[in-house]
PDB file of C-alpha atoms in Angstrom:
ATOM      1  CA  MET A1395    -140.485  86.573 122.790  1.00  0.00           C
ATOM      2  CA  ALA A1396    -140.971  88.129 119.357  1.00  0.00           C
ATOM      3  CA  ILE A1397    -141.430  91.864 119.095  1.00  0.00           C
ATOM      4  CA  LYS A1398    -144.886  92.936 117.965  1.00  0.00           C
ATOM      5  CA  ILE A1399    -145.101  95.562 115.244  1.00  0.00           C
ATOM      6  CA  THR A1400    -147.775  96.356 112.700  1.00  0.00           C
ATOM      7  CA  LYS A1401    -147.638  95.069 109.143  1.00  0.00           C
ATOM      8  CA  LYS A1402    -147.238  98.667 107.910  1.00  0.00           C
ATOM      9  CA  GLN A1403    -144.333  99.306 110.300  1.00  0.00           C
ATOM     10  CA  LYS A1404    -142.645  96.052 109.236  1.00  0.00           C
ATOM     11  CA  GLU A1405    -143.007  96.841 105.527  1.00  0.00           C
ATOM     12  CA  PHE A1406    -141.452 100.278 106.045  1.00  0.00           C
ATOM     13  CA  LEU A1407    -138.620  99.029 108.249  1.00  0.00           C
ATOM     14  CA  ASP A1408    -137.855  96.155 105.867  1.00  0.00           C
ATOM     15  CA  ASP A1409    -136.448  98.648 103.350  1.00  0.00           C
ATOM     16  CA  SER A1410    -134.077 100.192 105.895  1.00  0.00           C
ATOM     17  CA  ILE A1411    -132.964  97.302 108.141  1.00  0.00           C
ATOM     18  CA  LYS A1412    -131.388  94.309 106.433  1.00  0.00           C
ATOM     19  CA  ASP A1413    -131.719  91.809 109.295  1.00  0.00           C
ATOM     20  CA  LEU A1414    -135.169  92.925 110.455  1.00  0.00           C
ATOM     21  CA  ASP A1415    -136.703  89.444 110.674  1.00  0.00           C
ATOM     22  CA  GLU A1416    -133.865  88.203 112.871  1.00  0.00           C
ATOM     23  CA  LEU A1417    -134.167  91.229 115.160  1.00  0.00           C
ATOM     24  CA  LEU A1418    -137.914  90.764 115.506  1.00  0.00           C
ATOM     25  CA  ALA A1419    -137.570  87.042 116.222  1.00  0.00           C
ATOM     26  CA  ALA A1420    -134.832  87.614 118.820  1.00  0.00           C
ATOM     27  CA  GLY A1421    -137.240  89.741 120.820  1.00  0.00           C
ATOM     28  CA  GLU A1422    -134.708  92.289 122.045  1.00  0.00           C
ATOM     29  CA  VAL A1423    -136.486  95.619 121.706  1.00  0.00           C
ATOM     30  CA  ASN A1424    -133.318  97.615 122.433  1.00  0.00           C
ATOM     31  CA  ASP A1425    -131.486  95.905 119.563  1.00  0.00           C
ATOM     32  CA  LEU A1426    -134.338  96.771 117.192  1.00  0.00           C
ATOM     33  CA  LEU A1427    -134.395 100.371 118.412  1.00  0.00           C
ATOM     34  CA  LEU A1428    -130.638 100.660 117.867  1.00  0.00           C
ATOM     35  CA  ALA A1429    -131.031  99.346 114.322  1.00  0.00           C
ATOM     36  CA  ILE A1430    -133.806 101.866 113.648  1.00  0.00           C
ATOM     37  CA  ASP A1431    -131.624 104.637 115.110  1.00  0.00           C
ATOM     38  CA  ASP A1432    -128.777 103.638 112.787  1.00  0.00           C
ATOM     39  CA  ALA A1433    -131.168 103.753 109.839  1.00  0.00           C
ATOM     40  CA  ILE A1434    -132.375 107.211 110.887  1.00  0.00           C
ATOM     41  CA  ILE A1435    -128.796 108.514 111.064  1.00  0.00           C
ATOM     42  CA  GLU A1436    -128.181 107.308 107.509  1.00  0.00           C
ATOM     43  CA  THR A1437    -130.982 109.623 106.264  1.00  0.00           C
ATOM     44  CA  PHE A1438    -129.358 112.802 107.614  1.00  0.00           C
ATOM     45  CA  ASP A1439    -128.498 115.519 105.128  1.00  0.00           C
ATOM     46  CA  GLU A1440    -125.316 117.627 105.266  1.00  0.00           C
ATOM     47  CA  ASP A1441    -126.934 119.916 107.855  1.00  0.00           C
ATOM     48  CA  GLY A1442    -127.745 117.007 110.181  1.00  0.00           C
ATOM     49  CA  TYR A1443    -131.470 116.780 109.505  1.00  0.00           C
ATOM     50  CA  PRO A1444    -133.297 113.585 108.553  1.00  0.00           C
ATOM     51  CA  ASN A1445    -135.199 113.360 105.281  1.00  0.00           C
ATOM     52  CA  GLU A1446    -138.829 112.223 105.056  1.00  0.00           C
ATOM     53  CA  THR A1447    -137.784 108.571 105.367  1.00  0.00           C
ATOM     54  CA  GLY A1448    -135.864 109.447 108.506  1.00  0.00           C
ATOM     55  CA  ASN A1449    -138.882 111.244 109.918  1.00  0.00           C
ATOM     56  CA  GLN A1450    -141.048 108.180 109.310  1.00  0.00           C
ATOM     57  CA  LEU A1451    -138.427 105.931 110.885  1.00  0.00           C
ATOM     58  CA  GLN A1452    -138.373 108.227 113.935  1.00  0.00           C
ATOM     59  CA  LYS A1453    -142.158 107.937 114.201  1.00  0.00           C
ATOM     60  CA  ILE A1454    -141.933 104.129 114.148  1.00  0.00           C
ATOM     61  CA  TYR A1455    -139.071 104.236 116.681  1.00  0.00           C
ATOM     62  CA  ASP A1456    -141.210 106.340 119.004  1.00  0.00           C
ATOM     63  CA  GLU A1457    -144.241 104.052 118.621  1.00  0.00           C
ATOM     64  CA  ILE A1458    -142.206 100.936 119.444  1.00  0.00           C
ATOM     65  CA  TYR A1459    -140.390 102.650 122.300  1.00  0.00           C
ATOM     66  CA  LEU A1460    -143.640 103.779 123.889  1.00  0.00           C
ATOM     67  CA  MET A1461    -145.204 100.347 123.512  1.00  0.00           C
ATOM     68  CA  TYR A1462    -142.332  98.646 125.381  1.00  0.00           C
ATOM     69  CA  GLU A1463    -141.278 101.284 127.930  1.00  0.00           C
TER      70      GLU A1463
END
């Protein structure tokens, strides 16, 4: 079963996750969430805080997590 996300979420995630289409088609929400988490970690600054992109990725992560919990 494919994972359902909005067009806006997909467009944003597409810039940060290289195999996004495959993850969505596979239908494994946990795999998608792990990929988003990895992308968030890559936005951390030297003090361990995410930049604005990381904050937006976290928002999308939370929205997907809540939809499938």
